[in-house]
Short mmCIF file of C-alpha atoms and ligand atoms in Angstrom, two decimals:
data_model
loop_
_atom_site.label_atom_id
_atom_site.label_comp_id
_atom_site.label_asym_id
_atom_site.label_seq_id
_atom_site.Cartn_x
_atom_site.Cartn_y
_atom_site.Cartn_z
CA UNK A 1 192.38 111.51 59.90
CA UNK A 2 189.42 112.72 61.69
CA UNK A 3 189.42 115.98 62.82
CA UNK A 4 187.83 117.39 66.56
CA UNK A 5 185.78 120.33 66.39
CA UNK A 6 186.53 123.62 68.28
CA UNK A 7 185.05 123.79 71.58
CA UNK A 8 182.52 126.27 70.25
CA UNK A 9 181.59 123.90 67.76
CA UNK A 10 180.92 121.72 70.86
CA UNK A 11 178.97 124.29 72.96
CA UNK A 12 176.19 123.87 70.41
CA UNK A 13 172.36 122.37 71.15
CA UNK A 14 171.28 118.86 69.73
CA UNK A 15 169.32 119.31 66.70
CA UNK A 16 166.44 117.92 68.22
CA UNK A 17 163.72 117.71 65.19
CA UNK A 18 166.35 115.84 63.01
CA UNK A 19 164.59 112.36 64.37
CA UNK A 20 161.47 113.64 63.67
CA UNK A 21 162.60 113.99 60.27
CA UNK A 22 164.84 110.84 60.17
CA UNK A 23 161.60 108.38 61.30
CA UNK A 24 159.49 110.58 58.77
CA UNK A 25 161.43 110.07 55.80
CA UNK A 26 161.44 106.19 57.15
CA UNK A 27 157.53 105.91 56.67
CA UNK A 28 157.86 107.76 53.44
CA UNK A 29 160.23 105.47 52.03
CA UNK A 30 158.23 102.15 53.12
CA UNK A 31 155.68 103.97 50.75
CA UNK A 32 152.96 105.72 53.49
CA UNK A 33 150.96 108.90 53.13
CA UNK A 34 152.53 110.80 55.39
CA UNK A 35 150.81 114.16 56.12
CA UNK A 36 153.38 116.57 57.49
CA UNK A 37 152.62 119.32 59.87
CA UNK A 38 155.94 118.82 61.84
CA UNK A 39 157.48 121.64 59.92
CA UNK A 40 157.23 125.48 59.22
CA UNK A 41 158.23 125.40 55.43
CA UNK A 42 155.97 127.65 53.20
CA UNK A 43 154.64 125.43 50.39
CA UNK A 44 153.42 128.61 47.96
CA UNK A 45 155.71 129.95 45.26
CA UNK A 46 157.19 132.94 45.59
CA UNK A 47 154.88 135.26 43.61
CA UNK A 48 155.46 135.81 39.64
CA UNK A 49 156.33 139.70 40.07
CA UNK A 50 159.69 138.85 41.88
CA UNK A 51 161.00 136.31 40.32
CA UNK A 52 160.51 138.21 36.99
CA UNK A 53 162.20 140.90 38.76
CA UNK A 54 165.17 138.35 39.52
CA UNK A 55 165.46 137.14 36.15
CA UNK A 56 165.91 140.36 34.83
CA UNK A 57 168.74 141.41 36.98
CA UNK A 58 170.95 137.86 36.83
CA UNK A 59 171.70 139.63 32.97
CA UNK A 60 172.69 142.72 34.60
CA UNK A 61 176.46 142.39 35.06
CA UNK A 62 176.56 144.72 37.22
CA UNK A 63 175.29 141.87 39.50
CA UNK A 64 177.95 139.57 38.84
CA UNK A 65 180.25 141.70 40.53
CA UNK A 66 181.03 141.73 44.70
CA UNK A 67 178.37 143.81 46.02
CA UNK A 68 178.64 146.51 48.59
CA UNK A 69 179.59 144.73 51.41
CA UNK A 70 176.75 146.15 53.88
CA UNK A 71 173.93 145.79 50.83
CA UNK A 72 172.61 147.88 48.66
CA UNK A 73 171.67 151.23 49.93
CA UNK A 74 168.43 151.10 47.47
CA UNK A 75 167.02 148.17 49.07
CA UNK A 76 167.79 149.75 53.16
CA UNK A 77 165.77 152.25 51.67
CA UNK A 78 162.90 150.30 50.73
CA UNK A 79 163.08 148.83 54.06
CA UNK A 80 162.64 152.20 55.56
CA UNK A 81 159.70 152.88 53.06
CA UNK A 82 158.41 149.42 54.22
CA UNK A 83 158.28 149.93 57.78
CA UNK A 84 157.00 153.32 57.14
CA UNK A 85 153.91 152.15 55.08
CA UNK A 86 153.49 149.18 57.38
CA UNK A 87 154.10 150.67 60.60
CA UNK A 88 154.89 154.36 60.76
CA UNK A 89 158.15 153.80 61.62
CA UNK A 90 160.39 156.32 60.97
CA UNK A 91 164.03 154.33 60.22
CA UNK A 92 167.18 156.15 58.98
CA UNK A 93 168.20 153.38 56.05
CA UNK A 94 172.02 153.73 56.40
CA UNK A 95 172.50 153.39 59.93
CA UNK A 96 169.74 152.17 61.06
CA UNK A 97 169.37 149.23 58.94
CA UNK A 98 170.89 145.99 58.01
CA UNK A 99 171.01 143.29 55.02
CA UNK A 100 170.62 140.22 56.38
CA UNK A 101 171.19 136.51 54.99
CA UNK A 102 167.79 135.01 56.26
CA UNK A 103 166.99 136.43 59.56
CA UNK A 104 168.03 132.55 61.41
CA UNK A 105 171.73 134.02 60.53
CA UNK A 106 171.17 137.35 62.15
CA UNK A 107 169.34 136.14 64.93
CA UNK A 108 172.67 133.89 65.55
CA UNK A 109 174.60 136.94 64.47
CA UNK A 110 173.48 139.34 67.53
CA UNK A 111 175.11 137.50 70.20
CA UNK A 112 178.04 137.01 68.80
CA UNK A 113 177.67 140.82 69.01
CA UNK A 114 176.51 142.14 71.93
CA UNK A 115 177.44 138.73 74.40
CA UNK A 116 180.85 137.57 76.03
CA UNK A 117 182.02 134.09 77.66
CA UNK A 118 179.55 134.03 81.03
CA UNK A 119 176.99 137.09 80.14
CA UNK A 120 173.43 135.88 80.61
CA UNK A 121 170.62 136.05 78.07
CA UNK A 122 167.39 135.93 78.19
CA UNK A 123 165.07 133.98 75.81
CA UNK A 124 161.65 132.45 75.44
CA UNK A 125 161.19 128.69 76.40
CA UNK A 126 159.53 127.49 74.88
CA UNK A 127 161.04 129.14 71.59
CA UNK A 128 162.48 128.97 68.28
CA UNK A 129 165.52 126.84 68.68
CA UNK A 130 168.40 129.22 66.81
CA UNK A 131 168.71 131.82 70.38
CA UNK A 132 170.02 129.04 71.86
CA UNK A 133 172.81 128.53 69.49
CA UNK A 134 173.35 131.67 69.02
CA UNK A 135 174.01 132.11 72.78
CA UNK A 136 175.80 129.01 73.26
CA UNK A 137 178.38 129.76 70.06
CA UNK A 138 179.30 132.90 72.35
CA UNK A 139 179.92 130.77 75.02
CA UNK A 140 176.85 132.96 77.04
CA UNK A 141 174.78 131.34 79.67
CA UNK A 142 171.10 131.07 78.52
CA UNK A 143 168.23 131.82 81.45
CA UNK A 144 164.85 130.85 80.25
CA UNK A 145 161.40 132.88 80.45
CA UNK A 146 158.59 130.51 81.10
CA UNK A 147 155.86 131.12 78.63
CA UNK A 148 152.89 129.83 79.76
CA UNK A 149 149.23 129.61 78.89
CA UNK A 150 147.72 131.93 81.76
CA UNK A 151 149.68 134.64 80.83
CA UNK A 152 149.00 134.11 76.90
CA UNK A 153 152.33 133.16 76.52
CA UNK A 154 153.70 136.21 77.36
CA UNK A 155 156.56 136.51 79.90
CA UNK A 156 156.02 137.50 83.16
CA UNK A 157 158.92 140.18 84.04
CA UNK A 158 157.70 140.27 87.66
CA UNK A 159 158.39 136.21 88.05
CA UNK A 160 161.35 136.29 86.08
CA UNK A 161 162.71 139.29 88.46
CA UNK A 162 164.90 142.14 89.05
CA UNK A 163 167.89 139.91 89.70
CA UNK A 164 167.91 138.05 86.34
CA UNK A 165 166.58 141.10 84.51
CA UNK A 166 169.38 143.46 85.33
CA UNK A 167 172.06 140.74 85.53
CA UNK A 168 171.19 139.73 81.67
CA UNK A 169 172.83 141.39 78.50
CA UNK A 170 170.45 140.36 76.00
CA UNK A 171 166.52 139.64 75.38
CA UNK A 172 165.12 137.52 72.65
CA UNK A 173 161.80 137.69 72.02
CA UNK A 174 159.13 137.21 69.19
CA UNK A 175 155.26 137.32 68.53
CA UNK A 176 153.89 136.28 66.40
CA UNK A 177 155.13 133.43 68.53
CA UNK A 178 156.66 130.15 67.07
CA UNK A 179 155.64 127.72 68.47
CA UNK A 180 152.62 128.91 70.47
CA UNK A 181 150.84 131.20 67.94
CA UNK A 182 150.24 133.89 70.26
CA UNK A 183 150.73 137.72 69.75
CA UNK A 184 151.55 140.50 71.61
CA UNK A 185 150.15 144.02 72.52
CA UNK A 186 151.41 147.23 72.16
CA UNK A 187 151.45 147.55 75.84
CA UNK A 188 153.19 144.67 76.12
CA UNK A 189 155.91 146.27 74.02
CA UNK A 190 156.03 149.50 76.13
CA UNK A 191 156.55 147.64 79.24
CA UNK A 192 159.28 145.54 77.79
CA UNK A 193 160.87 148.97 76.85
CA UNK A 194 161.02 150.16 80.22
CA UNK A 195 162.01 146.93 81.69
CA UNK A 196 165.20 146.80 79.35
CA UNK A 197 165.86 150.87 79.94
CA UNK A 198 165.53 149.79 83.90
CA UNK A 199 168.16 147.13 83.38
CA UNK A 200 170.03 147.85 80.46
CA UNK A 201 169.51 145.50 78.73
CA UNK A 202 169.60 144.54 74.73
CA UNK A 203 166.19 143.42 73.25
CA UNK A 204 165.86 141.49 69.70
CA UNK A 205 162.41 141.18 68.87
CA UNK A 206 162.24 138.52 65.89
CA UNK A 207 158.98 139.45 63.78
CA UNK A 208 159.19 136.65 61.21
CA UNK A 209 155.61 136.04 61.36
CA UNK A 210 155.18 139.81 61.15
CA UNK A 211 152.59 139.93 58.25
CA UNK A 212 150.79 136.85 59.60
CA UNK A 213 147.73 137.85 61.77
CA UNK A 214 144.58 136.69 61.22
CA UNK A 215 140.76 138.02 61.63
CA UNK A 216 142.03 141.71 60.15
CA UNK A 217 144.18 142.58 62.81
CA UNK A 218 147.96 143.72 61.86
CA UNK A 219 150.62 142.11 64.34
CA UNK A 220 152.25 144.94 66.56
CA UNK A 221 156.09 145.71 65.62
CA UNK A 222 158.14 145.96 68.34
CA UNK A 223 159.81 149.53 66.80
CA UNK A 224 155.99 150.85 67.10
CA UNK A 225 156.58 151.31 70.94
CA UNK A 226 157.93 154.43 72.05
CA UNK A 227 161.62 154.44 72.52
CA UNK A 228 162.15 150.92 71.03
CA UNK A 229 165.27 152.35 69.15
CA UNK A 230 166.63 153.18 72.05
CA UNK A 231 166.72 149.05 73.46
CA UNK A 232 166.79 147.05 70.36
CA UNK A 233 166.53 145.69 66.87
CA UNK A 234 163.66 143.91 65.31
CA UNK A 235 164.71 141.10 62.54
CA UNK A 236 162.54 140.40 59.30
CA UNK A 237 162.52 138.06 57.26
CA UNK A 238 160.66 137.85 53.31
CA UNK A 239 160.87 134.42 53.60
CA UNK A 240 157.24 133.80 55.09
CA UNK A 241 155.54 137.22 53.88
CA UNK A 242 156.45 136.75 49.95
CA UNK A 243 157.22 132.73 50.42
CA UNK A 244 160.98 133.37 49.97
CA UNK A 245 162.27 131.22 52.36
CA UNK A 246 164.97 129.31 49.60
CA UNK A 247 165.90 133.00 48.78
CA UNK A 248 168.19 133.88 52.53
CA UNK A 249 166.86 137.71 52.90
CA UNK A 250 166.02 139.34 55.30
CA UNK A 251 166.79 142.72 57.86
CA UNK A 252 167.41 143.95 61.21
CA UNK A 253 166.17 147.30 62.37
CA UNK A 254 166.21 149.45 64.81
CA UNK A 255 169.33 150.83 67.51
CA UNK A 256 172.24 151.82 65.29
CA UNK A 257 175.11 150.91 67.35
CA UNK A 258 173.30 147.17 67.35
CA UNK A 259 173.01 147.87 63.65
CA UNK A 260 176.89 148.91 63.59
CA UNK A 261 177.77 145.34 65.50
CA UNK A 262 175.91 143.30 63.04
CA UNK A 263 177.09 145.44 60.03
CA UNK A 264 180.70 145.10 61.26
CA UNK A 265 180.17 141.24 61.79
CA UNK A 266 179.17 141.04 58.38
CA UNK A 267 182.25 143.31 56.89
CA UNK A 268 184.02 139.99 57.69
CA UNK A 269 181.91 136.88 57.13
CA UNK A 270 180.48 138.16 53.46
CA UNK A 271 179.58 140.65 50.89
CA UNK A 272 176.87 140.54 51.11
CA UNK A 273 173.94 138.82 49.08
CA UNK A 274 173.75 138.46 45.45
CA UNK A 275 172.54 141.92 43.65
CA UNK A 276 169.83 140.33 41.92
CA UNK A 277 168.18 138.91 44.92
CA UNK A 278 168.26 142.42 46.62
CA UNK A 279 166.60 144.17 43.68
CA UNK A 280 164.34 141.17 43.55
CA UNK A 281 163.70 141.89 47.73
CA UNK A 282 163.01 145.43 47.47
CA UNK A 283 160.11 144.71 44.32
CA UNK A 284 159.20 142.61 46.72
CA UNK A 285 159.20 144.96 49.87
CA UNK A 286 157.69 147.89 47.34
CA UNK A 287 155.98 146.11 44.75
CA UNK A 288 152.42 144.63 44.27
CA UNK A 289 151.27 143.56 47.87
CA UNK A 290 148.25 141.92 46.90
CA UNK A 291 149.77 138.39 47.08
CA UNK A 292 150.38 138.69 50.99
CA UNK A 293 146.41 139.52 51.25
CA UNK A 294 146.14 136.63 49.36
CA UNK A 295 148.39 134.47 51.65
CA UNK A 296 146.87 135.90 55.02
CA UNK A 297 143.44 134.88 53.26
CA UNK A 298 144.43 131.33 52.45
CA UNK A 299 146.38 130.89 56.05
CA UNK A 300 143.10 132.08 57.46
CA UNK A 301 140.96 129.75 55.93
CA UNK A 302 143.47 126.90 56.82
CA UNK A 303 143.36 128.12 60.30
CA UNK A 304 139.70 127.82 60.41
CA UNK A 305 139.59 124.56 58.48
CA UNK A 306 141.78 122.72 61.23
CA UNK A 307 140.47 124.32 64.24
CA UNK A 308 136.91 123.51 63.64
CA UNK A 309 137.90 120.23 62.75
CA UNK A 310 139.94 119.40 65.75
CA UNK A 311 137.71 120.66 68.06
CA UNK A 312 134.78 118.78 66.16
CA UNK A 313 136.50 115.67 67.32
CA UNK A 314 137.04 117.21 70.87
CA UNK A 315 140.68 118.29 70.37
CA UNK A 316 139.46 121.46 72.06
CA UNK A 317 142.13 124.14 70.69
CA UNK A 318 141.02 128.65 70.33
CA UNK A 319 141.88 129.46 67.08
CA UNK A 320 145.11 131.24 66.79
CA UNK A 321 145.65 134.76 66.11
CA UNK A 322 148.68 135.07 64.22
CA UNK A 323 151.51 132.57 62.60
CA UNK A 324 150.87 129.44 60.35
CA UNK A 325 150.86 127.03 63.35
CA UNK A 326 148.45 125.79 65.82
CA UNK A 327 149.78 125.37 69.37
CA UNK A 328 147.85 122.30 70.55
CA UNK A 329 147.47 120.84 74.51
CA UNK A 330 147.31 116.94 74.72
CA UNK A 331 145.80 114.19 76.58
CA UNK A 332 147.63 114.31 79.99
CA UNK A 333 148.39 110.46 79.64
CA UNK A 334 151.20 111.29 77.32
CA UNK A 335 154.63 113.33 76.85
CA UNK A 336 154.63 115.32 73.83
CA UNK A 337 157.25 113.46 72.41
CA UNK A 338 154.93 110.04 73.25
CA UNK A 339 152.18 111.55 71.70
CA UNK A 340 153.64 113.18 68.99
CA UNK A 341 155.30 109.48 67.57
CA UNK A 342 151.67 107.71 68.19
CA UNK A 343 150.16 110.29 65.65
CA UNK A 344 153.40 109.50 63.18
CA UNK A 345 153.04 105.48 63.50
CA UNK A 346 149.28 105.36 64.17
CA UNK A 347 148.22 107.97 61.52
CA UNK A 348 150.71 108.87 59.28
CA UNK A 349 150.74 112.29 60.61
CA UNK A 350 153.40 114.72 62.01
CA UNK A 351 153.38 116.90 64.56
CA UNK A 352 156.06 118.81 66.34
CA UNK A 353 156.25 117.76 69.95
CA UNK A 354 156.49 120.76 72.30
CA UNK A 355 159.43 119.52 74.22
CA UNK A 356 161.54 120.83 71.56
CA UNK A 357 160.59 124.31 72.06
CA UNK A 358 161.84 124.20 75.49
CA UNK A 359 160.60 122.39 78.75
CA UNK A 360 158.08 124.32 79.14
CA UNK A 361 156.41 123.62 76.01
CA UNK A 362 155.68 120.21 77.54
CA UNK A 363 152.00 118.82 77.04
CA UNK A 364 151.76 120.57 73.82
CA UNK A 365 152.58 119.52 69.82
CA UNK A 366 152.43 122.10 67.30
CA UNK A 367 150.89 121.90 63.59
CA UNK A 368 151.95 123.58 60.86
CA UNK A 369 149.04 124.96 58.98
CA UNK A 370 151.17 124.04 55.78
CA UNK A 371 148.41 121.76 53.77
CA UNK A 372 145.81 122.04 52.03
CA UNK A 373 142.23 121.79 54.03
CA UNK A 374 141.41 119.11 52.82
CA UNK A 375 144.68 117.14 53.68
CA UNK A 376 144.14 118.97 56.99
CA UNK A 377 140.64 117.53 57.18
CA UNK A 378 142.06 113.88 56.40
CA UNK A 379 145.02 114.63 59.16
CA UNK A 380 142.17 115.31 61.69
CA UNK A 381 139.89 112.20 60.40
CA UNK A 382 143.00 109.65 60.99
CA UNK A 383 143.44 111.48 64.05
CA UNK A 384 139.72 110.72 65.33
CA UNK A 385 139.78 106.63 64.22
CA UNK A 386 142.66 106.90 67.15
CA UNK A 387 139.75 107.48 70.06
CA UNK A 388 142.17 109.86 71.89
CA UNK A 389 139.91 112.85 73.04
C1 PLP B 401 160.45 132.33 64.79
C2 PLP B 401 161.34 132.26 63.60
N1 PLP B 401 162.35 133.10 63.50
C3 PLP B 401 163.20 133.07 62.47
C4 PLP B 401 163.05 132.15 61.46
C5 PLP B 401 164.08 132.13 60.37
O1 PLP B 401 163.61 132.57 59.17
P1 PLP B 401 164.60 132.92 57.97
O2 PLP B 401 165.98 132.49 58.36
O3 PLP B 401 164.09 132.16 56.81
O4 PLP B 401 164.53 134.39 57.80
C6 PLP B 401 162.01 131.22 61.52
C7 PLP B 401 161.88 130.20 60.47
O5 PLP B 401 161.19 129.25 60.57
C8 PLP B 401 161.13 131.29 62.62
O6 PLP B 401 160.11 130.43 62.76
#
């Protein structure tokens, strides 16, 4: 018997990078080099500290045990302590804090929360592609904000207007930006404040690229801007800033009835995440932080690696202030999605083609600063034999 899904089930997006991946793993099979900057997978190891720490409580039976089912209050406290250190943010750790499985889940988590059938949410197009489904498993209509390169890929809340502004629930945003690379100012932050008090509306600022910004310059939090509490939650996730991305943990933070929603979600999808992986996550939150300088430092050099590279061969691209990815414009003669499977059959290379992100992230591809230099170097060089730019 075959079974039909639920019409929620249905309401879901096309995975639209699983071709990329299908014709990738093709080449790979046939026995090609394939260099891979499609995807946004950390390749370092988690570092040694927290994985000891792990190891040492899987014996504690204590661990073996249900945990409490909104996490352990010890690690919402080192959350607090981190965004205190890191930002000066002053969070309450019981209410104004949640354990989250990965921040993807709690990003798909809020609207279940805060939309119903019809409500209208905002998010960024082009953008990372969980909002969506997040929006479309509530059954909520999605209305996208254009981000485009004059405005440095922020969005405009003037064009996007008082109509759609105070007839939406729910905001997503996120800078660091996936895909684009760009970051955003504290004023920017402030304004968005007062836009959502204006029009009541929700924001979720998703800051999973939070400790990646380049040339010495911290990325803003979106809980530094005066009365950010009041409109929203900000989701983190260890999974890029200590390479824990196998590990699922991560945090929202921020307004504690949006807390409250998630929390109550929770109560009845889980209990939470394994003990051991939330005493590994606050070492990791707490402990030795000299690995993340070490990360930023070899992102950085990456970042400068492939950007004088590409524009060496006249694949004219600024270097990019924050995220692992570059955020490239192409030759005009192609869609992304053209250009993108020339570089895959022509050079053994992948690149995301913007058109995924949203249709306004047309006439771009995005890298993934994911390789060593010198595989970045040898991307660019079978790039150049291609006569493109
Ligand atoms: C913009 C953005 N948000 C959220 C996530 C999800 O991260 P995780 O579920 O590992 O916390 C990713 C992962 O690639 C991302 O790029």
């Amino acid at each position: 018997m075959e079974f039909r899904p639920s019409q929620m089930l249905e309401r879901l997006p096309e995975q639209f990078f699983a071709e990329l991946v299908r014709k990738t793993m093709q080449l790979k099979n046939e026995g090609h080099d394939v260099i891979n900057l499609g995807q946004g997978n950390p390749d370092q190891p988690t570092p040694n500290h927290i994985i000891d720490s792990l190891q040492k409580s899987a014996e504690n039976p204590l661990n073996h045990k249900y945990s409490p089912f909104r996490g352990q209050q010890e690690l919402k406290e080192a959350v607090a302590t981190f965004y205190k250190r890191n930002y000066d943010v002053d969070l309450d750790p019981t209410h104004e804090v949640a354990v989250l499985f990965g921040s993807k889940t709690g990003l798909v988590e809020i609207s279940q929360c805060l939309l119903n059938p019809g409500d209208l949410a905002l998010l960024p197009d082009p953008g990372y592609p969980d909002y969506l489904s997040g929006i479309a498993l509530a059954g909520a209509r999605p209305s996208f904000m254009p981000l485009l390169e004059k405005n440095n890929f922020l969005p405009d809340y003037e064009v996007i207007g008082k109509a759609s502004l105070s007839q939406a629930k729910l905001m997503y945003l996120n800078y660091p930006n996936n895909p684009t690379s760009a970051v955003a100012s504290e004023s920017f932050f402030d304004e968005t404040v007062s836009v959502a008090k204006e029009h009541n509306l929700a924001v979720v600022h998703d800051f999973a690229y939070g400790a990646v910004g380049f040339d010495s310059s911290q990325p803003t939090s979106f809980l530094q801007a005066e009365g950010a509490k009041e409109v929203g939650v900000e989701t983190y996730t260890l999974s890029k800033t200590y390479n824990m991305a196998g590990w699922r943990v991560g945090f929202a933070v921020g307004n504690p009835s949006i807390i409250e929603h998630i929390n109550l979600l929770q109560d009845h999808l889980y209990v939470s995440l394994f003990g051991a992986i939330q005493e590994a996550a606050k070492e990791a939150l707490l402990g030795d932080q000299s690995p993340v300088t070490d990360l930023l430092n070899l992102y950085e050099e990456r970042r400068n690696t492939f950007v004088h590279a590409a524009n060496k061969i006249g694949w004219k691209v600024d270097a990019p202030k924050g995220t692992f990815f570059c955020w490239l414009s192409i030759p005009p003669s192609y869609t992304s999605e053209e250009f993108a499977d020339l570089l895959l059959k022509e050079a053994h290379v992948v690149v995301a083609p913007g058109n995924g992100f949203g249709q306004y992230g047309e006439g771009y591809v995005r890298i993934g600063l994911l390789e060593t230099p010198e595989r970045l170097e040898e991307a660019i060089k079978r790039i150049e034999k291609l006569n493109l730019f």
